[in-house]
Amino acid sequence: MGEVQELQLQVMVHEHKEAKLSEHSGVSHETVAQRSTNFRRWIRIAIYTFLVLSGQAAATLLGRQYYDKGGKSKWLATLVQLAGFPILLPFYCIQPPKSPKRETIIQTERPSLSSLASIYVSLGLLSAADCYLYSVGLLYLPVSTYSLICASQLAFNACFSFFLNSLKFTPLVLNSLFLLTISSALLVFQNDDSTNTTDTSKGKYVIGFICTVAASAGYGLMLSLIQLAFKKIIKSETFTAILDMIVYINLAASCVIVVGLFASSEWKSLAREMEEYKLGKVSYVMNLVWTAISWQVFSIGSVGMILEASSLFSNAISVLGLPIVPVLAVVFFHDKMNGLKVIAMLLAIWGFLSFVFQHHLDDSKSKTDQRNTYEVSRASSTLNQ
């Protein structure tokens, strides 16, 4: 009898060990899968970050070169920010790996054609107005000053995200917004010779400043609206959805800008402008072409970042690239980097780092919550058994 009980006890211990091993194996597989998913996500974020930074820096410097070497058309400078979308059409042939979860969302909750059209047209109109204001700002401001003022777009984006995307204001976010706002406001009071690089009067400098601030506000609003549209209406996170958002918005905006180009009669002077361009006709055309390509590279990175993180994080990455442009402007356009600009740049970097640290805290908290939820569900499942 004792041998039977001992044998039963050994069997129970063995089964318990197997159950523990099976549970541990399940947790290990879950952990490995989660780490693999996070790794691929951060790879995508790194790629999108590179596209945002490189596209923004190249496009801004080329836009400044267009004006410095004889370009005068604000409508044409605006059009090249938007009209490069046809180069993205071949990407529709790419078939990324399909996710069953995403396919279900697409099949069951596909938005109506009228809803999509209203989204693309509305955002296209906003984008057209926004790009025109940026063109005016870049015409009347030194590129270093212009880039630093653009840092205010993160503050505007945070305000709009609070109302549209349920953003929570933490002390770090508020500190970031304060620093970025101050860094832009400081540039109003600068009184140096840097404005002479654009041959503009004080009045035009103020116009450029106001237009750039307004454009930054419009860009912040547009990013928040794109995130809201993806979440509430489109409900799809595929690469095709990103392309659709970029292509259709740019198509609608390009149509508006073309109308403005002809209505303003600026198209009549384009032939003479090409003839008088200081670097020659070929350089004139290549400047416009590469500016258009650079802005499309930036658009892919920006919209992709919205899907992977949020509109505010996408904007924060854009702000990260702002210190790059003034430094390059000093090298290529001989802009003067005075003390006030250096202080403004340092405040902008401080504000960006404050925001990124808050994002890191939110990400860590999210992972902890997911892990706790998983452990609770496992414990509940064990008790039910």
mmCIF file of C-alpha atoms in Angstrom, residues 35-374:
data_model
loop_
_atom_site.group_PDB
_atom_site.id
_atom_site.type_symbol
_atom_site.label_atom_id
_atom_site.label_comp_id
_atom_site.label_asym_id
_atom_site.label_seq_id
_atom_site.Cartn_x
_atom_site.Cartn_y
_atom_site.Cartn_z
ATOM 1 C CA ARG A 35 10.521 41.273 -27.898
ATOM 2 C CA SER A 36 10.565 40.413 -31.595
ATOM 3 C CA THR A 37 7.509 42.608 -32.199
ATOM 4 C CA ASN A 38 9.042 45.518 -30.255
ATOM 5 C CA PHE A 39 12.352 45.141 -32.121
ATOM 6 C CA ARG A 40 10.635 45.293 -35.523
ATOM 7 C CA ARG A 41 8.614 48.290 -34.361
ATOM 8 C CA TRP A 42 11.716 50.199 -33.309
ATOM 9 C CA ILE A 43 13.405 49.324 -36.594
ATOM 10 C CA ARG A 44 10.459 50.903 -38.427
ATOM 11 C CA ILE A 45 10.606 53.934 -36.132
ATOM 12 C CA ALA A 46 14.347 54.300 -36.849
ATOM 13 C CA ILE A 47 13.690 54.182 -40.612
ATOM 14 C CA TYR A 48 10.875 56.731 -40.373
ATOM 15 C CA THR A 49 13.086 58.962 -38.203
ATOM 16 C CA PHE A 50 15.833 58.932 -40.828
ATOM 17 C CA LEU A 51 13.302 59.809 -43.563
ATOM 18 C CA VAL A 52 11.912 62.711 -41.533
ATOM 19 C CA LEU A 53 15.290 64.195 -40.625
ATOM 20 C CA SER A 54 16.953 63.806 -44.019
ATOM 21 C CA GLY A 55 13.903 64.887 -46.026
ATOM 22 C CA GLN A 56 13.257 67.955 -43.885
ATOM 23 C CA ALA A 57 16.865 69.175 -43.866
ATOM 24 C CA ALA A 58 17.356 68.701 -47.615
ATOM 25 C CA ALA A 59 14.024 70.255 -48.577
ATOM 26 C CA THR A 60 14.501 73.315 -46.346
ATOM 27 C CA LEU A 61 18.009 74.036 -47.635
ATOM 28 C CA LEU A 62 16.959 73.552 -51.269
ATOM 29 C CA GLY A 63 14.013 75.869 -50.713
ATOM 30 C CA ARG A 64 16.339 78.528 -49.346
ATOM 31 C CA GLN A 65 18.709 78.042 -52.292
ATOM 32 C CA TYR A 66 15.812 78.563 -54.725
ATOM 33 C CA TYR A 67 15.158 82.024 -53.285
ATOM 34 C CA ASP A 68 18.820 82.970 -52.854
ATOM 35 C CA LYS A 69 19.761 82.194 -56.469
ATOM 36 C CA GLY A 70 16.973 84.130 -58.117
ATOM 37 C CA GLY A 71 13.703 82.231 -57.546
ATOM 38 C CA LYS A 72 10.795 84.524 -56.676
ATOM 39 C CA SER A 73 7.573 82.569 -57.124
ATOM 40 C CA LYS A 74 5.966 81.742 -53.778
ATOM 41 C CA TRP A 75 3.310 79.622 -55.517
ATOM 42 C CA LEU A 76 5.908 77.521 -57.349
ATOM 43 C CA ALA A 77 7.903 77.080 -54.132
ATOM 44 C CA THR A 78 4.682 75.858 -52.537
ATOM 45 C CA LEU A 79 3.800 73.551 -55.419
ATOM 46 C CA VAL A 80 7.081 71.627 -55.235
ATOM 47 C CA GLN A 81 6.333 70.804 -51.592
ATOM 48 C CA LEU A 82 3.247 68.892 -52.732
ATOM 49 C CA ALA A 83 3.495 67.893 -56.388
ATOM 50 C CA GLY A 84 6.111 65.154 -55.967
ATOM 51 C CA PHE A 85 3.571 62.525 -54.929
ATOM 52 C CA PRO A 86 3.604 60.660 -58.321
ATOM 53 C CA ILE A 87 7.018 59.234 -57.399
ATOM 54 C CA LEU A 88 5.237 57.276 -54.659
ATOM 55 C CA LEU A 89 2.830 55.493 -57.005
ATOM 56 C CA PRO A 90 5.181 52.544 -57.749
ATOM 57 C CA PHE A 91 5.149 51.736 -54.018
ATOM 58 C CA TYR A 92 1.556 50.552 -54.407
ATOM 59 C CA CYS A 93 3.045 47.464 -56.067
ATOM 60 C CA ILE A 94 4.763 46.505 -52.808
ATOM 61 C CA GLN A 95 2.886 43.772 -50.938
ATOM 62 C CA PRO A 96 3.861 43.948 -47.252
ATOM 63 C CA PRO A 97 3.205 40.958 -44.959
ATOM 64 C CA LYS A 98 -0.467 40.736 -44.059
ATOM 65 C CA SER A 99 -1.719 40.667 -40.489
ATOM 66 C CA PRO A 100 -4.968 38.738 -39.857
ATOM 67 C CA LYS A 101 -6.018 41.298 -37.277
ATOM 68 C CA ARG A 102 -5.546 44.207 -39.674
ATOM 69 C CA GLU A 103 -7.220 42.372 -42.533
ATOM 70 C CA THR A 104 -10.299 41.829 -40.363
ATOM 71 C CA ILE A 105 -10.438 45.515 -39.547
ATOM 72 C CA ILE A 106 -10.149 46.428 -43.212
ATOM 73 C CA GLN A 107 -12.864 44.007 -44.320
ATOM 74 C CA THR A 108 -15.427 44.806 -41.617
ATOM 75 C CA GLU A 109 -14.925 48.533 -41.076
ATOM 76 C CA ARG A 110 -13.974 49.961 -44.451
ATOM 77 C CA PRO A 111 -15.036 53.645 -44.518
ATOM 78 C CA SER A 112 -17.307 54.946 -47.248
ATOM 79 C CA LEU A 113 -15.910 56.683 -50.318
ATOM 80 C CA SER A 114 -17.600 59.958 -49.371
ATOM 81 C CA SER A 115 -15.983 59.891 -45.907
ATOM 82 C CA LEU A 116 -12.538 59.297 -47.375
ATOM 83 C CA ALA A 117 -13.038 62.002 -49.997
ATOM 84 C CA SER A 118 -14.058 64.554 -47.357
ATOM 85 C CA ILE A 119 -10.990 63.690 -45.265
ATOM 86 C CA TYR A 120 -8.536 63.954 -48.149
ATOM 87 C CA VAL A 121 -10.033 67.164 -49.576
ATOM 88 C CA SER A 122 -10.253 68.910 -46.194
ATOM 89 C CA LEU A 123 -6.714 67.987 -45.235
ATOM 90 C CA GLY A 124 -5.565 68.882 -48.750
ATOM 91 C CA LEU A 125 -6.948 72.409 -48.412
ATOM 92 C CA LEU A 126 -5.302 72.790 -45.011
ATOM 93 C CA SER A 127 -2.022 71.461 -46.390
ATOM 94 C CA ALA A 128 -2.108 73.893 -49.328
ATOM 95 C CA ALA A 129 -2.625 76.894 -47.041
ATOM 96 C CA ASP A 130 0.013 75.617 -44.631
ATOM 97 C CA CYS A 131 2.664 75.081 -47.320
ATOM 98 C CA TYR A 132 2.023 78.529 -48.800
ATOM 99 C CA LEU A 133 2.585 80.143 -45.401
ATOM 100 C CA TYR A 134 5.812 78.163 -45.012
ATOM 101 C CA SER A 135 6.959 79.416 -48.436
ATOM 102 C CA VAL A 136 6.342 83.038 -47.459
ATOM 103 C CA GLY A 137 8.172 82.527 -44.182
ATOM 104 C CA LEU A 138 11.179 80.954 -45.899
ATOM 105 C CA LEU A 139 11.265 83.822 -48.421
ATOM 106 C CA TYR A 140 11.471 86.569 -45.793
ATOM 107 C CA LEU A 141 13.517 84.876 -43.062
ATOM 108 C CA PRO A 142 17.068 83.533 -42.782
ATOM 109 C CA VAL A 143 16.873 79.746 -42.919
ATOM 110 C CA SER A 144 18.307 79.370 -39.405
ATOM 111 C CA THR A 145 15.688 81.700 -37.909
ATOM 112 C CA TYR A 146 12.952 80.022 -39.944
ATOM 113 C CA SER A 147 13.932 76.560 -38.712
ATOM 114 C CA LEU A 148 14.061 77.573 -35.062
ATOM 115 C CA ILE A 149 10.631 79.206 -35.244
ATOM 116 C CA CYS A 150 9.281 75.957 -36.674
ATOM 117 C CA ALA A 151 10.021 74.355 -33.302
ATOM 118 C CA SER A 152 6.778 75.956 -32.087
ATOM 119 C CA GLN A 153 4.840 73.404 -34.170
ATOM 120 C CA LEU A 154 5.350 70.859 -31.369
ATOM 121 C CA ALA A 155 3.634 73.169 -28.879
ATOM 122 C CA PHE A 156 0.718 73.716 -31.247
ATOM 123 C CA ASN A 157 0.491 69.994 -31.948
ATOM 124 C CA ALA A 158 0.350 69.249 -28.207
ATOM 125 C CA CYS A 159 -2.509 71.713 -27.723
ATOM 126 C CA PHE A 160 -4.501 70.226 -30.590
ATOM 127 C CA SER A 161 -3.696 66.683 -29.428
ATOM 128 C CA PHE A 162 -5.101 67.540 -26.001
ATOM 129 C CA PHE A 163 -8.508 68.237 -27.548
ATOM 130 C CA LEU A 164 -8.481 65.811 -30.494
ATOM 131 C CA ASN A 165 -6.278 62.887 -29.417
ATOM 132 C CA SER A 166 -6.795 62.802 -25.622
ATOM 133 C CA LEU A 167 -3.234 63.838 -24.817
ATOM 134 C CA LYS A 168 -2.499 64.131 -21.098
ATOM 135 C CA PHE A 169 -0.445 67.125 -20.002
ATOM 136 C CA THR A 170 2.280 66.001 -17.598
ATOM 137 C CA PRO A 171 4.921 68.273 -15.991
ATOM 138 C CA LEU A 172 7.477 67.116 -18.579
ATOM 139 C CA VAL A 173 5.144 67.855 -21.497
ATOM 140 C CA LEU A 174 4.298 71.286 -20.083
ATOM 141 C CA ASN A 175 8.013 71.985 -19.578
ATOM 142 C CA SER A 176 8.656 70.967 -23.196
ATOM 143 C CA LEU A 177 5.896 73.237 -24.515
ATOM 144 C CA PHE A 178 7.111 76.169 -22.428
ATOM 145 C CA LEU A 179 10.712 75.835 -23.577
ATOM 146 C CA LEU A 180 9.786 75.474 -27.253
ATOM 147 C CA THR A 181 7.478 78.488 -27.075
ATOM 148 C CA ILE A 182 10.151 80.621 -25.414
ATOM 149 C CA SER A 183 12.794 79.494 -27.924
ATOM 150 C CA SER A 184 10.614 80.761 -30.785
ATOM 151 C CA ALA A 185 9.555 83.971 -29.012
ATOM 152 C CA LEU A 186 13.194 84.962 -28.401
ATOM 153 C CA LEU A 187 13.767 85.293 -32.142
ATOM 154 C CA VAL A 188 11.294 88.179 -32.343
ATOM 155 C CA PHE A 189 13.725 90.354 -30.415
ATOM 156 C CA GLN A 190 16.853 89.624 -32.412
ATOM 157 C CA ASN A 191 18.403 92.681 -34.006
ATOM 158 C CA ASP A 192 21.421 91.621 -36.005
ATOM 159 C CA ASP A 193 22.610 91.608 -39.583
ATOM 160 C CA SER A 194 21.324 88.126 -40.339
ATOM 161 C CA THR A 195 18.230 89.517 -41.924
ATOM 162 C CA ASN A 196 20.406 91.072 -44.584
ATOM 163 C CA THR A 197 21.050 87.635 -46.045
ATOM 164 C CA THR A 198 17.546 87.704 -47.468
ATOM 165 C CA ASP A 199 17.532 91.419 -48.379
ATOM 166 C CA THR A 200 14.275 91.995 -46.502
ATOM 167 C CA SER A 201 12.987 94.960 -44.580
ATOM 168 C CA LYS A 202 11.902 94.796 -40.953
ATOM 169 C CA GLY A 203 8.273 94.763 -42.069
ATOM 170 C CA LYS A 204 8.799 91.753 -44.320
ATOM 171 C CA TYR A 205 10.733 90.059 -41.530
ATOM 172 C CA VAL A 206 7.685 90.413 -39.271
ATOM 173 C CA ILE A 207 5.435 89.064 -42.058
ATOM 174 C CA GLY A 208 7.744 86.092 -42.459
ATOM 175 C CA PHE A 209 7.738 85.487 -38.714
ATOM 176 C CA ILE A 210 3.933 85.605 -38.477
ATOM 177 C CA CYS A 211 3.490 83.347 -41.513
ATOM 178 C CA THR A 212 5.948 80.788 -40.138
ATOM 179 C CA VAL A 213 4.221 80.704 -36.734
ATOM 180 C CA ALA A 214 0.816 80.355 -38.449
ATOM 181 C CA ALA A 215 2.185 77.573 -40.663
ATOM 182 C CA SER A 216 3.552 75.777 -37.610
ATOM 183 C CA ALA A 217 0.120 75.974 -35.985
ATOM 184 C CA GLY A 218 -1.501 74.629 -39.150
ATOM 185 C CA TYR A 219 0.979 71.771 -39.382
ATOM 186 C CA GLY A 220 0.381 70.815 -35.762
ATOM 187 C CA LEU A 221 -3.373 70.794 -36.406
ATOM 188 C CA MET A 222 -2.989 68.693 -39.547
ATOM 189 C CA LEU A 223 -0.949 66.007 -37.786
ATOM 190 C CA SER A 224 -3.550 65.745 -35.020
ATOM 191 C CA LEU A 225 -6.339 65.503 -37.593
ATOM 192 C CA ILE A 226 -4.477 62.762 -39.497
ATOM 193 C CA GLN A 227 -4.090 60.742 -36.299
ATOM 194 C CA LEU A 228 -7.779 61.258 -35.501
ATOM 195 C CA ALA A 229 -8.783 60.193 -39.020
ATOM 196 C CA PHE A 230 -6.752 56.984 -38.806
ATOM 197 C CA LYS A 231 -8.235 56.143 -35.409
ATOM 198 C CA LYS A 232 -11.899 57.045 -35.929
ATOM 199 C CA ILE A 233 -12.596 56.612 -39.652
ATOM 200 C CA ILE A 234 -9.903 54.826 -41.657
ATOM 201 C CA LYS A 235 -9.116 52.277 -38.899
ATOM 202 C CA SER A 236 -6.279 50.747 -40.869
ATOM 203 C CA GLU A 237 -2.542 50.743 -40.193
ATOM 204 C CA THR A 238 -1.258 49.322 -43.469
ATOM 205 C CA PHE A 239 1.445 50.735 -45.718
ATOM 206 C CA THR A 240 -1.227 51.301 -48.371
ATOM 207 C CA ALA A 241 -3.200 53.446 -45.930
ATOM 208 C CA ILE A 242 -0.100 55.622 -45.425
ATOM 209 C CA LEU A 243 0.352 56.007 -49.187
ATOM 210 C CA ASP A 244 -3.324 56.873 -49.662
ATOM 211 C CA MET A 245 -3.126 59.565 -47.004
ATOM 212 C CA ILE A 246 -0.042 61.155 -48.586
ATOM 213 C CA VAL A 247 -1.024 60.835 -52.247
ATOM 214 C CA TYR A 248 -4.632 62.019 -52.021
ATOM 215 C CA ILE A 249 -3.895 64.899 -49.670
ATOM 216 C CA ASN A 250 -1.054 66.098 -51.902
ATOM 217 C CA LEU A 251 -3.219 65.683 -55.004
ATOM 218 C CA ALA A 252 -5.976 67.868 -53.554
ATOM 219 C CA ALA A 253 -3.457 70.443 -52.272
ATOM 220 C CA SER A 254 -1.578 70.522 -55.604
ATOM 221 C CA CYS A 255 -4.789 71.306 -57.474
ATOM 222 C CA VAL A 256 -5.430 74.261 -55.170
ATOM 223 C CA ILE A 257 -1.876 75.577 -55.576
ATOM 224 C CA VAL A 258 -1.989 75.243 -59.376
ATOM 225 C CA VAL A 259 -5.150 77.372 -59.379
ATOM 226 C CA GLY A 260 -3.367 79.924 -57.200
ATOM 227 C CA LEU A 261 -0.312 79.905 -59.484
ATOM 228 C CA PHE A 262 -2.389 80.787 -62.538
ATOM 229 C CA ALA A 263 -4.735 83.162 -60.703
ATOM 230 C CA SER A 264 -1.777 85.167 -59.387
ATOM 231 C CA SER A 265 -0.224 85.344 -62.886
ATOM 232 C CA GLU A 266 3.122 84.209 -61.453
ATOM 233 C CA TRP A 267 3.267 81.503 -64.126
ATOM 234 C CA LYS A 268 3.969 84.195 -66.725
ATOM 235 C CA SER A 269 7.318 85.049 -65.140
ATOM 236 C CA LEU A 270 8.577 81.482 -64.682
ATOM 237 C CA ALA A 271 10.357 81.339 -68.055
ATOM 238 C CA ARG A 272 12.256 84.557 -67.318
ATOM 239 C CA GLU A 273 12.960 83.327 -63.790
ATOM 240 C CA MET A 274 14.589 80.193 -65.211
ATOM 241 C CA GLU A 275 16.677 82.257 -67.633
ATOM 242 C CA GLU A 276 17.919 84.552 -64.859
ATOM 243 C CA TYR A 277 18.586 81.834 -62.287
ATOM 244 C CA LYS A 278 22.170 82.325 -61.109
ATOM 245 C CA LEU A 279 23.160 78.658 -61.289
ATOM 246 C CA GLY A 280 21.681 78.018 -64.737
ATOM 247 C CA LYS A 281 18.583 76.334 -66.165
ATOM 248 C CA VAL A 282 19.617 72.787 -65.310
ATOM 249 C CA SER A 283 20.277 73.694 -61.677
ATOM 250 C CA TYR A 284 16.929 75.502 -61.563
ATOM 251 C CA VAL A 285 15.049 72.391 -62.673
ATOM 252 C CA MET A 286 17.090 70.046 -60.490
ATOM 253 C CA ASN A 287 16.497 72.245 -57.451
ATOM 254 C CA LEU A 288 12.722 71.998 -57.940
ATOM 255 C CA VAL A 289 12.822 68.262 -58.635
ATOM 256 C CA TRP A 290 14.917 67.370 -55.601
ATOM 257 C CA THR A 291 12.918 69.693 -53.375
ATOM 258 C CA ALA A 292 9.768 67.839 -54.410
ATOM 259 C CA ILE A 293 11.403 64.442 -53.781
ATOM 260 C CA SER A 294 12.754 65.528 -50.388
ATOM 261 C CA TRP A 295 9.328 66.656 -49.190
ATOM 262 C CA GLN A 296 7.805 63.312 -50.197
ATOM 263 C CA VAL A 297 10.519 61.489 -48.268
ATOM 264 C CA PHE A 298 9.636 63.645 -45.282
ATOM 265 C CA SER A 299 5.909 62.922 -45.730
ATOM 266 C CA ILE A 300 6.411 59.139 -45.720
ATOM 267 C CA GLY A 301 8.442 59.337 -42.522
ATOM 268 C CA SER A 302 6.011 61.719 -40.838
ATOM 269 C CA VAL A 303 2.817 59.767 -41.562
ATOM 270 C CA GLY A 304 4.538 56.460 -40.804
ATOM 271 C CA MET A 305 5.630 57.837 -37.434
ATOM 272 C CA ILE A 306 2.033 58.808 -36.662
ATOM 273 C CA LEU A 307 0.963 55.193 -37.164
ATOM 274 C CA GLU A 308 3.832 53.745 -35.124
ATOM 275 C CA ALA A 309 3.579 56.223 -32.233
ATOM 276 C CA SER A 310 1.496 59.402 -32.361
ATOM 277 C CA SER A 311 1.233 62.728 -34.159
ATOM 278 C CA LEU A 312 3.026 64.419 -31.279
ATOM 279 C CA PHE A 313 5.937 61.976 -31.440
ATOM 280 C CA SER A 314 6.116 62.471 -35.211
ATOM 281 C CA ASN A 315 6.313 66.203 -34.642
ATOM 282 C CA ALA A 316 8.931 65.760 -31.926
ATOM 283 C CA ILE A 317 11.179 63.899 -34.371
ATOM 284 C CA SER A 318 10.698 66.752 -36.833
ATOM 285 C CA VAL A 319 11.736 69.220 -34.135
ATOM 286 C CA LEU A 320 14.801 67.064 -33.445
ATOM 287 C CA GLY A 321 16.012 67.890 -36.957
ATOM 288 C CA LEU A 322 15.708 71.654 -36.452
ATOM 289 C CA PRO A 323 19.190 72.118 -34.932
ATOM 290 C CA ILE A 324 20.627 70.408 -38.009
ATOM 291 C CA VAL A 325 19.289 72.999 -40.440
ATOM 292 C CA PRO A 326 20.745 76.150 -38.786
ATOM 293 C CA VAL A 327 24.175 74.541 -38.614
ATOM 294 C CA LEU A 328 24.019 73.589 -42.290
ATOM 295 C CA ALA A 329 22.695 77.077 -43.094
ATOM 296 C CA VAL A 330 25.796 78.626 -41.535
ATOM 297 C CA VAL A 331 27.960 76.397 -43.754
ATOM 298 C CA PHE A 332 26.083 76.749 -47.060
ATOM 299 C CA PHE A 333 24.353 80.166 -46.827
ATOM 300 C CA HIS A 334 26.643 81.954 -44.340
ATOM 301 C CA ASP A 335 23.801 82.717 -41.942
ATOM 302 C CA LYS A 336 25.062 84.296 -38.734
ATOM 303 C CA MET A 337 24.675 82.154 -35.610
ATOM 304 C CA ASN A 338 24.529 84.833 -32.905
ATOM 305 C CA GLY A 339 24.077 84.314 -29.170
ATOM 306 C CA LEU A 340 20.290 84.654 -29.242
ATOM 307 C CA LYS A 341 19.952 81.929 -31.873
ATOM 308 C CA VAL A 342 22.246 79.635 -29.895
ATOM 309 C CA ILE A 343 20.116 80.125 -26.776
ATOM 310 C CA ALA A 344 16.944 79.505 -28.795
ATOM 311 C CA MET A 345 18.462 76.322 -30.239
ATOM 312 C CA LEU A 346 19.510 75.022 -26.824
ATOM 313 C CA LEU A 347 16.041 75.693 -25.413
ATOM 314 C CA ALA A 348 14.476 73.875 -28.372
ATOM 315 C CA ILE A 349 16.759 70.855 -27.814
ATOM 316 C CA TRP A 350 15.993 70.895 -24.083
ATOM 317 C CA GLY A 351 12.289 71.004 -24.827
ATOM 318 C CA PHE A 352 12.575 68.113 -27.255
ATOM 319 C CA LEU A 353 14.543 65.953 -24.802
ATOM 320 C CA SER A 354 11.974 66.681 -22.101
ATOM 321 C CA PHE A 355 9.214 65.439 -24.371
ATOM 322 C CA VAL A 356 11.154 62.333 -25.467
ATOM 323 C CA PHE A 357 11.800 61.405 -21.819
ATOM 324 C CA GLN A 358 8.072 61.642 -21.130
ATOM 325 C CA HIS A 359 7.435 59.347 -24.098
ATOM 326 C CA HIS A 360 9.971 56.891 -22.647
ATOM 327 C CA LEU A 361 8.145 56.931 -19.291
ATOM 328 C CA ASP A 362 4.787 56.379 -21.013
ATOM 329 C CA ASP A 363 6.231 53.493 -23.029
ATOM 330 C CA SER A 364 7.689 51.852 -19.913
ATOM 331 C CA LYS A 365 4.405 52.248 -18.048
ATOM 332 C CA SER A 366 2.508 50.738 -20.982
ATOM 333 C CA LYS A 367 4.802 47.687 -21.008
ATOM 334 C CA THR A 368 4.409 47.263 -17.235
ATOM 335 C CA ASP A 369 0.623 47.450 -17.506
ATOM 336 C CA GLN A 370 0.619 44.866 -20.295
ATOM 337 C CA ARG A 371 2.831 42.533 -18.265
ATOM 338 C CA ASN A 372 0.616 42.901 -15.179
ATOM 339 C CA THR A 373 -2.504 42.265 -17.251
ATOM 340 C CA TYR A 374 -0.928 39.136 -18.700
#
